[in-house]
Structures are given as structure tokens and as C-alpha cells.
Amino acid sequence: MRSSSSLRGLRSSGRCLVLRDPTVSDVPWDTLRLGVVGGSVDLHLGTVIETVGRPDFVEVVTRNKILRLVAANLTALAAANEAQTDMADVVRIIIEKSQQGPGATGIARARRAISAWERRSAVKAVGIKGLAARCWYPDPALRDMSDLDLWVPTGSDAADLADALTQSGWTIGDGSPLVDDISFLSSGVIAMNPSDPADAMIDLHYGRLTAGPATSIPITGRPVAGPAGWHRTSDDDTLASVLIGVIARGWITGKDINDVYLAIHAQGADCRSLSVRLLQPGLVDSAEAVMTAVNSLYGHGPALSTSSERPLVFPVGAPRDV
């Protein structure tokens, strides 16, 4: 069962959340570089081995939700450089941890339950956030996912889908609105927990996507057909949902950086114009912060200086004290 957690160390700046005194030099860049898309890790093997050997390496990779990419990149690096012995234990741990979360079987079972509801209701449950962004990756399985985020237009749709999922083995999580009340709410999210640990947790979003009282966005584009029978949001809506996630969380993970990199460089999305078009100050901040991190990690455009001690709006790297 999921539980809500407080964002310790955060204060409001009026437009967004700011970690107390984070700086650019706090960002674990060497670790994040091992979780980039495409395996283009421009690091000396000795630096890689040193990075992997740090006591908090596995923890940082886990917090940044890049376990599967790090596992794939380290496996390829070790094989290419005959360095299996130096990294074998850490690679094994990373691979084991990367297999946690919803696997193909759990995602397929959720798809079957939702498909049955879609046929009956004539409403599409549309994948957002990771369920949509994973389609941008060379292999969708490379993107870490802890749950499935789905969107339906109204609270009535969400209540009906939640009821259908409870008949298929899911339960409504603590803190979610009562089903009887959902139909009267304009937006929100219902957490659905599986009874079988092999199945996926599901977040049912309805109405506008929100990140606190000041920032919300509509889902505006037509759903796009995705793999395995899923429908997903348009690229612009998917990018917006990723940025909303940054605001709601209060910091930027390596997974967010990869998502936005692929949105811009593989899909041709325009992060800045999207955030401005949506006229959401928090989204503008989120877009600028993630794009700066993309530039630093992938080397496109002006990079963030790792020697800078200036405070960061939306700190990078899933800081430990949050």
C-alpha cells in the first residue's frame, strides 16, 4: 500500500518549491551520466568504476529512477571493457532492483481489466506520464516505472473505472477520495493498489492534471495509439504531464531528464513554448530547470557548471534530504 510522504526541507517561493540551499555542485552528475539514453557515456572506465564503487551509488540510482538504463549501460560497458570483475556485484544489485515495479505480466493484466471497462463504457483510459513517455525510448522496458498513470475525462468516469478495477483485484488506496464523492469533483487522482504484488499500482487521474492549488493543465490533444493496446496522450500532453510531475515532487530525477531529452531530440517537442502556451508560471520554471539539466547531462547547449554554488530552483538528482 502506498503512503503519502511529506516534502521535508521544502519551502514555497510563491511560484514553485525550492529545496533549502541546494546547489549545482550537489548534483551527482557522474552517476546520472551512467543512466543516459543510448549508452553514450563519455566517461573514462576508471571514472566509471570509481563512481560505481561509491557507497551511495545504488541509492542514488534508485532515487533517480534510472535503474534499468544504468543496468543496461553498465552491462554493455563491462562487457566491452572486460571489467566484469570490478563491477559485477553492483551490476547484479542494480539488475535485481531494476526488475522491481510493474513487469510485463502485471502491466498486461491491468491492460486486460481496463480494456474490458473501455469496451463497456466507450471511454478511453489514456496513459500519461511514464506510461506515455516510455514510448519515446528505444526500448520501452528501459524506462523505470513504479506505477501506471492513467487519465479519464471526468470524475464519473474515474469512479466507474475504479469500481471495475476493484472487481478485478485492486483496492482504493488510503487518501483517495471516496468513490461516492468523485463524480462531483472536477479533478483529482485515485490510487488503486493491487492485491497481487506482481500487478501494477494504478493512479487514475481525471479532469485537469494538478500540482498543488496554483498549477493545473488540461489534457487537450487527441489520444495516440500506443503499444499493446494502450492509448497515450499526445507528445505535448505527455511532456506537460512530466513537467507537472516535477512540480508535484519538488525536484528533478534522472528519469525526468531522460524523458525531456527524448521529447525534444527524438519527438521534436518544444518544452519552452509548451510551458508558455499553458500560461502556468510553475510549468515555465519546471521547463527551464529540466532543460538546463538536459543540457548539462547530454551536452546540448549551455551546461550547468558543477562548480556553481548558486541555489537551484527544482534541485537535480533526487536529493537525499527530501
mmCIF file of C-alpha atoms in Angstrom:
data_model
loop_
_atom_site.group_PDB
_atom_site.id
_atom_site.type_symbol
_atom_site.label_atom_id
_atom_site.label_comp_id
_atom_site.label_asym_id
_atom_site.label_seq_id
_atom_site.Cartn_x
_atom_site.Cartn_y
_atom_site.Cartn_z
ATOM 1 C CA MET A 1 0.000 0.000 0.000
ATOM 2 C CA ARG A 2 1.345 3.409 -0.804
ATOM 3 C CA SER A 3 1.504 6.147 1.760
ATOM 4 C CA SER A 4 1.855 9.867 1.376
ATOM 5 C CA SER A 5 5.196 11.419 2.324
ATOM 6 C CA SER A 6 5.999 14.962 3.307
ATOM 7 C CA LEU A 7 8.442 17.038 1.267
ATOM 8 C CA ARG A 8 10.858 17.758 4.064
ATOM 9 C CA GLY A 9 13.225 20.639 3.503
ATOM 10 C CA LEU A 10 10.969 22.435 1.070
ATOM 11 C CA ARG A 11 9.614 25.942 1.295
ATOM 12 C CA SER A 12 7.360 27.858 -1.057
ATOM 13 C CA SER A 13 8.852 30.557 -3.269
ATOM 14 C CA GLY A 14 5.410 31.708 -4.384
ATOM 15 C CA ARG A 15 5.855 30.128 -7.822
ATOM 16 C CA CYS A 16 7.337 26.744 -7.016
ATOM 17 C CA LEU A 17 9.001 24.645 -4.371
ATOM 18 C CA VAL A 18 12.647 25.267 -3.525
ATOM 19 C CA LEU A 19 14.921 22.965 -1.544
ATOM 20 C CA ARG A 20 16.740 24.725 1.235
ATOM 21 C CA ASP A 21 20.142 25.753 -0.117
ATOM 22 C CA PRO A 22 20.724 23.096 -2.809
ATOM 23 C CA THR A 23 23.492 23.964 -5.241
ATOM 24 C CA VAL A 24 24.647 22.736 -8.627
ATOM 25 C CA SER A 25 27.694 21.121 -7.056
ATOM 26 C CA ASP A 26 25.357 18.827 -5.067
ATOM 27 C CA VAL A 27 24.195 17.116 -8.282
ATOM 28 C CA PRO A 28 25.548 13.542 -8.734
ATOM 29 C CA TRP A 29 26.445 14.116 -12.400
ATOM 30 C CA ASP A 30 28.784 11.108 -12.782
ATOM 31 C CA THR A 31 26.067 8.759 -11.576
ATOM 32 C CA LEU A 32 23.397 10.372 -13.759
ATOM 33 C CA ARG A 33 25.670 10.031 -16.822
ATOM 34 C CA LEU A 34 25.568 6.256 -16.362
ATOM 35 C CA GLY A 35 21.789 6.366 -16.844
ATOM 36 C CA VAL A 36 21.519 8.273 -20.119
ATOM 37 C CA VAL A 37 19.591 7.009 -23.136
ATOM 38 C CA GLY A 38 21.619 5.391 -25.891
ATOM 39 C CA GLY A 39 24.549 4.364 -23.733
ATOM 40 C CA SER A 40 26.574 7.398 -24.849
ATOM 41 C CA VAL A 41 28.544 7.629 -21.629
ATOM 42 C CA ASP A 42 31.654 9.764 -22.239
ATOM 43 C CA LEU A 43 33.458 8.702 -19.095
ATOM 44 C CA HIS A 44 36.827 7.049 -18.623
ATOM 45 C CA LEU A 45 36.466 3.442 -17.432
ATOM 46 C CA GLY A 46 38.376 4.300 -14.275
ATOM 47 C CA THR A 47 35.872 7.069 -13.514
ATOM 48 C CA VAL A 48 33.005 4.647 -14.093
ATOM 49 C CA ILE A 49 34.498 2.073 -11.722
ATOM 50 C CA GLU A 50 35.125 4.786 -9.115
ATOM 51 C CA THR A 51 31.534 6.052 -9.461
ATOM 52 C CA VAL A 52 30.047 2.570 -9.206
ATOM 53 C CA GLY A 53 32.154 1.917 -6.102
ATOM 54 C CA ARG A 54 30.713 4.833 -4.125
ATOM 55 C CA PRO A 55 28.741 3.736 -1.024
ATOM 56 C CA ASP A 56 25.595 5.598 -2.105
ATOM 57 C CA PHE A 57 25.711 4.645 -5.798
ATOM 58 C CA VAL A 58 22.800 2.174 -5.766
ATOM 59 C CA GLU A 59 20.755 4.524 -3.581
ATOM 60 C CA VAL A 60 21.295 7.478 -5.931
ATOM 61 C CA VAL A 61 20.398 5.391 -8.992
ATOM 62 C CA THR A 62 17.246 4.143 -7.241
ATOM 63 C CA ARG A 63 16.152 7.629 -6.125
ATOM 64 C CA ASN A 64 16.639 8.942 -9.663
ATOM 65 C CA LYS A 65 14.593 6.089 -11.144
ATOM 66 C CA ILE A 66 17.158 5.124 -13.771
ATOM 67 C CA LEU A 67 17.804 1.556 -12.618
ATOM 68 C CA ARG A 68 17.012 -0.120 -15.936
ATOM 69 C CA LEU A 69 19.115 2.231 -18.053
ATOM 70 C CA VAL A 70 22.055 2.019 -15.626
ATOM 71 C CA ALA A 71 21.786 -1.791 -15.638
ATOM 72 C CA ALA A 72 21.840 -1.874 -19.455
ATOM 73 C CA ASN A 73 24.657 0.682 -19.775
ATOM 74 C CA LEU A 74 26.863 -0.919 -17.119
ATOM 75 C CA THR A 75 26.366 -4.381 -18.596
ATOM 76 C CA ALA A 76 27.433 -3.085 -22.012
ATOM 77 C CA LEU A 77 30.396 -1.145 -20.580
ATOM 78 C CA ALA A 78 31.618 -4.087 -18.517
ATOM 79 C CA ALA A 79 31.436 -6.453 -21.474
ATOM 80 C CA ALA A 80 33.154 -4.030 -23.851
ATOM 81 C CA ASN A 81 35.985 -3.296 -21.429
ATOM 82 C CA GLU A 82 36.339 -6.723 -19.817
ATOM 83 C CA ALA A 83 35.714 -5.080 -16.454
ATOM 84 C CA GLN A 84 33.093 -7.504 -15.218
ATOM 85 C CA THR A 85 35.030 -8.319 -12.034
ATOM 86 C CA ASP A 86 35.284 -4.686 -10.931
ATOM 87 C CA MET A 87 31.565 -4.007 -11.330
ATOM 88 C CA ALA A 88 29.937 -7.443 -11.118
ATOM 89 C CA ASP A 89 28.411 -7.127 -7.638
ATOM 90 C CA VAL A 90 26.964 -3.671 -8.218
ATOM 91 C CA VAL A 91 25.640 -4.616 -11.672
ATOM 92 C CA ARG A 92 23.914 -7.646 -10.126
ATOM 93 C CA ILE A 93 22.265 -5.480 -7.424
ATOM 94 C CA ILE A 94 21.175 -2.878 -9.982
ATOM 95 C CA ILE A 95 19.692 -5.553 -12.258
ATOM 96 C CA GLU A 96 17.793 -7.133 -9.344
ATOM 97 C CA LYS A 97 16.392 -3.771 -8.253
ATOM 98 C CA SER A 98 15.536 -2.824 -11.837
ATOM 99 C CA GLN A 99 13.228 -5.823 -12.038
ATOM 100 C CA GLN A 100 11.044 -4.434 -9.251
ATOM 101 C CA GLY A 101 7.930 -2.459 -10.128
ATOM 102 C CA PRO A 102 5.342 -3.435 -12.708
ATOM 103 C CA GLY A 103 6.645 -6.036 -15.113
ATOM 104 C CA ALA A 104 5.225 -7.082 -18.461
ATOM 105 C CA THR A 105 2.819 -9.581 -16.877
ATOM 106 C CA GLY A 106 1.430 -7.095 -14.352
ATOM 107 C CA ILE A 107 1.037 -4.376 -16.982
ATOM 108 C CA ALA A 108 -0.725 -6.843 -19.318
ATOM 109 C CA ARG A 109 -3.190 -7.859 -16.594
ATOM 110 C CA ALA A 110 -4.008 -4.207 -15.915
ATOM 111 C CA ARG A 111 -4.479 -3.698 -19.651
ATOM 112 C CA ARG A 112 -6.994 -6.567 -19.826
ATOM 113 C CA ALA A 113 -9.038 -5.238 -16.894
ATOM 114 C CA ILE A 114 -9.052 -1.705 -18.321
ATOM 115 C CA SER A 115 -9.854 -2.885 -21.858
ATOM 116 C CA ALA A 116 -12.967 -4.647 -20.558
ATOM 117 C CA TRP A 117 -14.103 -1.396 -18.914
ATOM 118 C CA GLU A 118 -13.339 0.609 -22.089
ATOM 119 C CA ARG A 119 -15.494 -1.691 -24.206
ATOM 120 C CA ARG A 120 -18.393 -1.342 -21.778
ATOM 121 C CA SER A 121 -18.098 2.403 -21.166
ATOM 122 C CA ALA A 122 -16.952 3.586 -24.633
ATOM 123 C CA VAL A 123 -14.393 5.815 -22.816
ATOM 124 C CA LYS A 124 -10.627 5.533 -23.307
ATOM 125 C CA ALA A 125 -8.362 5.327 -20.261
ATOM 126 C CA VAL A 126 -5.335 7.168 -21.628
ATOM 127 C CA GLY A 127 -1.757 6.609 -20.467
ATOM 128 C CA ILE A 128 0.031 9.712 -19.167
ATOM 129 C CA LYS A 129 3.442 10.399 -17.575
ATOM 130 C CA GLY A 130 5.597 7.256 -17.706
ATOM 131 C CA LEU A 131 3.064 5.060 -19.453
ATOM 132 C CA ALA A 132 3.107 7.552 -22.342
ATOM 133 C CA ALA A 133 6.766 8.682 -22.174
ATOM 134 C CA ARG A 134 8.109 5.111 -22.305
ATOM 135 C CA CYS A 135 7.059 5.013 -25.965
ATOM 136 C CA TRP A 136 9.810 7.566 -26.687
ATOM 137 C CA TYR A 137 12.567 5.179 -25.534
ATOM 138 C CA PRO A 138 14.402 2.866 -27.966
ATOM 139 C CA ASP A 139 13.041 0.046 -25.801
ATOM 140 C CA PRO A 140 10.064 0.997 -23.588
ATOM 141 C CA ALA A 141 11.272 -1.503 -20.976
ATOM 142 C CA LEU A 142 14.320 0.719 -20.334
ATOM 143 C CA ARG A 143 12.206 3.324 -18.538
ATOM 144 C CA ASP A 144 11.733 2.724 -14.815
ATOM 145 C CA MET A 145 8.082 2.669 -13.765
ATOM 146 C CA SER A 146 6.724 2.369 -10.243
ATOM 147 C CA ASP A 147 3.051 2.524 -11.231
ATOM 148 C CA LEU A 148 0.708 3.144 -14.154
ATOM 149 C CA ASP A 149 -0.709 6.645 -14.574
ATOM 150 C CA LEU A 150 -3.993 6.773 -16.473
ATOM 151 C CA TRP A 151 -6.296 9.673 -17.317
ATOM 152 C CA VAL A 152 -10.037 9.760 -17.945
ATOM 153 C CA PRO A 153 -12.074 12.899 -18.685
ATOM 154 C CA THR A 154 -14.403 13.119 -15.681
ATOM 155 C CA GLY A 155 -14.804 12.149 -12.066
ATOM 156 C CA SER A 156 -17.758 9.973 -13.040
ATOM 157 C CA ASP A 157 -15.520 8.056 -15.470
ATOM 158 C CA ALA A 158 -12.867 7.646 -12.774
ATOM 159 C CA ALA A 159 -15.404 6.377 -10.214
ATOM 160 C CA ASP A 160 -16.754 3.856 -12.719
ATOM 161 C CA LEU A 161 -13.256 2.631 -13.681
ATOM 162 C CA ALA A 162 -12.217 2.403 -10.015
ATOM 163 C CA ASP A 163 -15.262 0.252 -9.343
ATOM 164 C CA ALA A 164 -14.370 -2.010 -12.285
ATOM 165 C CA LEU A 165 -10.792 -2.375 -11.051
ATOM 166 C CA THR A 166 -11.940 -3.329 -7.544
ATOM 167 C CA GLN A 167 -13.819 -6.219 -9.146
ATOM 168 C CA SER A 168 -10.544 -7.318 -10.771
ATOM 169 C CA GLY A 169 -8.481 -7.356 -7.570
ATOM 170 C CA TRP A 170 -7.431 -3.729 -6.985
ATOM 171 C CA THR A 171 -8.392 -1.699 -3.910
ATOM 172 C CA ILE A 172 -8.702 2.058 -3.481
ATOM 173 C CA GLY A 173 -5.660 3.400 -1.633
ATOM 174 C CA ASP A 174 -5.603 5.442 1.537
ATOM 175 C CA GLY A 175 -6.068 9.152 0.999
ATOM 176 C CA SER A 176 -8.050 8.775 -2.221
ATOM 177 C CA PRO A 177 -11.476 10.443 -2.387
ATOM 178 C CA LEU A 178 -14.484 8.251 -1.677
ATOM 179 C CA VAL A 179 -15.959 6.832 -4.869
ATOM 180 C CA ASP A 180 -19.353 8.310 -3.999
ATOM 181 C CA ASP A 181 -17.770 11.786 -3.933
ATOM 182 C CA ILE A 182 -15.567 11.506 -7.026
ATOM 183 C CA SER A 183 -18.327 12.197 -9.530
ATOM 184 C CA PHE A 184 -18.747 15.670 -8.051
ATOM 185 C CA LEU A 185 -15.042 16.631 -8.175
ATOM 186 C CA SER A 186 -13.611 18.453 -11.200
ATOM 187 C CA SER A 187 -10.127 16.922 -10.969
ATOM 188 C CA GLY A 188 -8.088 14.592 -8.845
ATOM 189 C CA VAL A 189 -6.437 11.202 -8.633
ATOM 190 C CA ILE A 190 -7.440 7.823 -7.231
ATOM 191 C CA ALA A 191 -4.690 5.449 -6.101
ATOM 192 C CA MET A 192 -5.503 1.820 -6.870
ATOM 193 C CA ASN A 193 -3.443 -0.845 -5.094
ATOM 194 C CA PRO A 194 -3.248 -4.408 -6.433
ATOM 195 C CA SER A 195 -3.950 -7.414 -4.233
ATOM 196 C CA ASP A 196 -1.279 -9.362 -6.122
ATOM 197 C CA PRO A 197 2.264 -7.907 -5.663
ATOM 198 C CA ALA A 198 3.044 -8.878 -9.273
ATOM 199 C CA ASP A 199 0.378 -6.495 -10.531
ATOM 200 C CA ALA A 200 0.847 -2.777 -11.059
ATOM 201 C CA MET A 201 -0.286 0.056 -8.836
ATOM 202 C CA ILE A 202 -2.528 2.374 -10.836
ATOM 203 C CA ASP A 203 -3.116 6.107 -10.433
ATOM 204 C CA LEU A 204 -6.399 7.193 -12.039
ATOM 205 C CA HIS A 205 -6.287 10.895 -12.917
ATOM 206 C CA TYR A 206 -9.389 12.779 -14.010
ATOM 207 C CA GLY A 207 -10.073 16.317 -15.158
ATOM 208 C CA ARG A 208 -7.118 18.697 -15.159
ATOM 209 C CA LEU A 209 -3.698 17.462 -14.071
ATOM 210 C CA THR A 210 -2.712 19.370 -10.955
ATOM 211 C CA ALA A 211 0.404 20.102 -8.912
ATOM 212 C CA GLY A 212 -0.951 21.987 -5.946
ATOM 213 C CA PRO A 213 -3.587 24.712 -5.986
ATOM 214 C CA ALA A 214 -1.677 27.099 -8.280
ATOM 215 C CA THR A 215 -0.788 24.857 -11.223
ATOM 216 C CA SER A 216 -3.095 22.730 -13.328
ATOM 217 C CA ILE A 217 -3.293 21.830 -17.007
ATOM 218 C CA PRO A 218 -5.958 20.340 -19.247
ATOM 219 C CA ILE A 219 -5.399 17.297 -21.430
ATOM 220 C CA THR A 220 -6.006 18.903 -24.817
ATOM 221 C CA GLY A 221 -4.734 16.610 -27.558
ATOM 222 C CA ARG A 222 -6.246 13.552 -29.162
ATOM 223 C CA PRO A 223 -5.119 10.224 -27.644
ATOM 224 C CA VAL A 224 -2.475 8.386 -29.670
ATOM 225 C CA ALA A 225 -2.461 4.629 -30.188
ATOM 226 C CA GLY A 226 0.366 3.035 -28.245
ATOM 227 C CA PRO A 227 1.829 -0.475 -27.980
ATOM 228 C CA ALA A 228 -0.008 -3.478 -26.535
ATOM 229 C CA GLY A 229 -3.426 -1.897 -26.903
ATOM 230 C CA TRP A 230 -2.757 1.161 -24.751
ATOM 231 C CA HIS A 231 -3.720 4.668 -25.754
ATOM 232 C CA ARG A 232 -1.480 7.501 -24.625
ATOM 233 C CA THR A 233 -1.566 11.271 -24.552
ATOM 234 C CA SER A 234 -0.126 13.357 -27.398
ATOM 235 C CA ASP A 235 3.572 14.244 -27.156
ATOM 236 C CA ASP A 236 2.770 17.767 -25.948
ATOM 237 C CA ASP A 237 0.386 16.497 -23.273
ATOM 238 C CA THR A 238 2.886 13.822 -22.240
ATOM 239 C CA LEU A 239 5.648 16.412 -21.887
ATOM 240 C CA ALA A 240 3.326 18.621 -19.848
ATOM 241 C CA SER A 241 2.487 15.697 -17.547
ATOM 242 C CA VAL A 242 6.217 15.064 -16.974
ATOM 243 C CA LEU A 243 6.711 18.731 -16.037
ATOM 244 C CA ILE A 244 3.696 18.606 -13.720
ATOM 245 C CA GLY A 245 5.351 15.638 -12.017
ATOM 246 C CA VAL A 246 8.495 17.691 -11.362
ATOM 247 C CA ILE A 247 6.429 20.426 -9.713
ATOM 248 C CA ALA A 248 4.447 17.971 -7.602
ATOM 249 C CA ARG A 249 7.616 16.179 -6.474
ATOM 250 C CA GLY A 250 9.733 19.284 -5.952
ATOM 251 C CA TRP A 251 12.928 18.023 -7.585
ATOM 252 C CA ILE A 252 14.225 16.630 -10.883
ATOM 253 C CA THR A 253 15.180 12.981 -11.263
ATOM 254 C CA GLY A 254 17.423 11.428 -13.881
ATOM 255 C CA LYS A 255 14.285 9.858 -15.337
ATOM 256 C CA ASP A 256 12.752 13.320 -15.856
ATOM 257 C CA ILE A 257 15.899 14.483 -17.666
ATOM 258 C CA ASN A 258 15.793 11.477 -19.995
ATOM 259 C CA ASP A 259 12.078 11.965 -20.698
ATOM 260 C CA VAL A 260 12.529 15.609 -21.661
ATOM 261 C CA TYR A 261 15.682 14.873 -23.693
ATOM 262 C CA LEU A 262 13.740 12.328 -25.753
ATOM 263 C CA ALA A 263 10.734 14.645 -26.084
ATOM 264 C CA ILE A 264 12.951 17.386 -27.517
ATOM 265 C CA HIS A 265 15.535 15.481 -29.516
ATOM 266 C CA ALA A 266 13.544 12.435 -30.639
ATOM 267 C CA GLN A 267 9.998 13.794 -30.847
ATOM 268 C CA GLY A 268 10.697 17.435 -31.690
ATOM 269 C CA ALA A 269 8.676 18.800 -28.781
ATOM 270 C CA ASP A 270 9.258 22.407 -27.722
ATOM 271 C CA CYS A 271 9.470 22.481 -23.942
ATOM 272 C CA ARG A 272 9.597 26.275 -23.544
ATOM 273 C CA SER A 273 6.803 27.163 -25.940
ATOM 274 C CA LEU A 274 4.575 24.472 -24.442
ATOM 275 C CA SER A 275 5.006 25.795 -20.921
ATOM 276 C CA VAL A 276 4.446 29.394 -22.031
ATOM 277 C CA ARG A 277 1.374 28.421 -24.051
ATOM 278 C CA LEU A 278 -0.106 26.815 -20.976
ATOM 279 C CA LEU A 279 0.405 30.088 -19.073
ATOM 280 C CA GLN A 280 1.467 28.343 -15.903
ATOM 281 C CA PRO A 281 4.330 30.030 -14.009
ATOM 282 C CA GLY A 282 5.260 26.805 -12.262
ATOM 283 C CA LEU A 283 5.470 24.971 -15.579
ATOM 284 C CA VAL A 284 7.736 27.678 -17.010
ATOM 285 C CA ASP A 285 10.097 27.215 -14.051
ATOM 286 C CA SER A 286 9.904 23.446 -14.385
ATOM 287 C CA ALA A 287 10.594 23.549 -18.134
ATOM 288 C CA GLU A 288 13.596 25.847 -17.762
ATOM 289 C CA ALA A 289 15.058 23.796 -14.911
ATOM 290 C CA VAL A 290 14.734 20.447 -16.667
ATOM 291 C CA MET A 291 16.080 21.804 -19.957
ATOM 292 C CA THR A 292 19.127 23.169 -18.147
ATOM 293 C CA ALA A 293 19.688 19.730 -16.634
ATOM 294 C CA VAL A 294 19.272 18.129 -20.082
ATOM 295 C CA ASN A 295 21.936 20.462 -21.467
ATOM 296 C CA SER A 296 24.295 19.593 -18.626
ATOM 297 C CA LEU A 297 23.822 15.834 -18.868
ATOM 298 C CA TYR A 298 23.678 15.388 -22.640
ATOM 299 C CA GLY A 299 25.904 18.293 -23.682
ATOM 300 C CA HIS A 300 23.352 20.148 -25.795
ATOM 301 C CA GLY A 301 23.635 23.897 -25.382
ATOM 302 C CA PRO A 302 24.937 25.764 -22.310
ATOM 303 C CA ALA A 303 25.747 23.414 -19.473
ATOM 304 C CA LEU A 304 25.258 23.896 -15.770
ATOM 305 C CA SER A 305 28.632 24.494 -14.127
ATOM 306 C CA THR A 306 29.290 21.876 -11.478
ATOM 307 C CA SER A 307 31.369 24.417 -9.540
ATOM 308 C CA SER A 308 28.441 26.803 -9.154
ATOM 309 C CA GLU A 309 27.186 27.395 -5.629
ATOM 310 C CA ARG A 310 24.040 29.246 -6.642
ATOM 311 C CA PRO A 311 20.756 27.821 -5.301
ATOM 312 C CA LEU A 312 18.723 25.675 -7.678
ATOM 313 C CA VAL A 313 15.010 26.038 -8.298
ATOM 314 C CA PHE A 314 13.952 22.390 -8.591
ATOM 315 C CA PRO A 315 17.162 20.657 -7.448
ATOM 316 C CA VAL A 316 18.539 17.873 -9.644
ATOM 317 C CA GLY A 317 19.313 14.326 -8.604
ATOM 318 C CA ALA A 318 16.606 13.430 -6.049
ATOM 319 C CA PRO A 319 18.347 14.954 -3.008
ATOM 320 C CA ARG A 320 18.634 12.678 -0.009
ATOM 321 C CA ASP A 321 17.233 15.160 2.484
ATOM 322 C CA VAL A 322 13.854 15.454 0.738
#
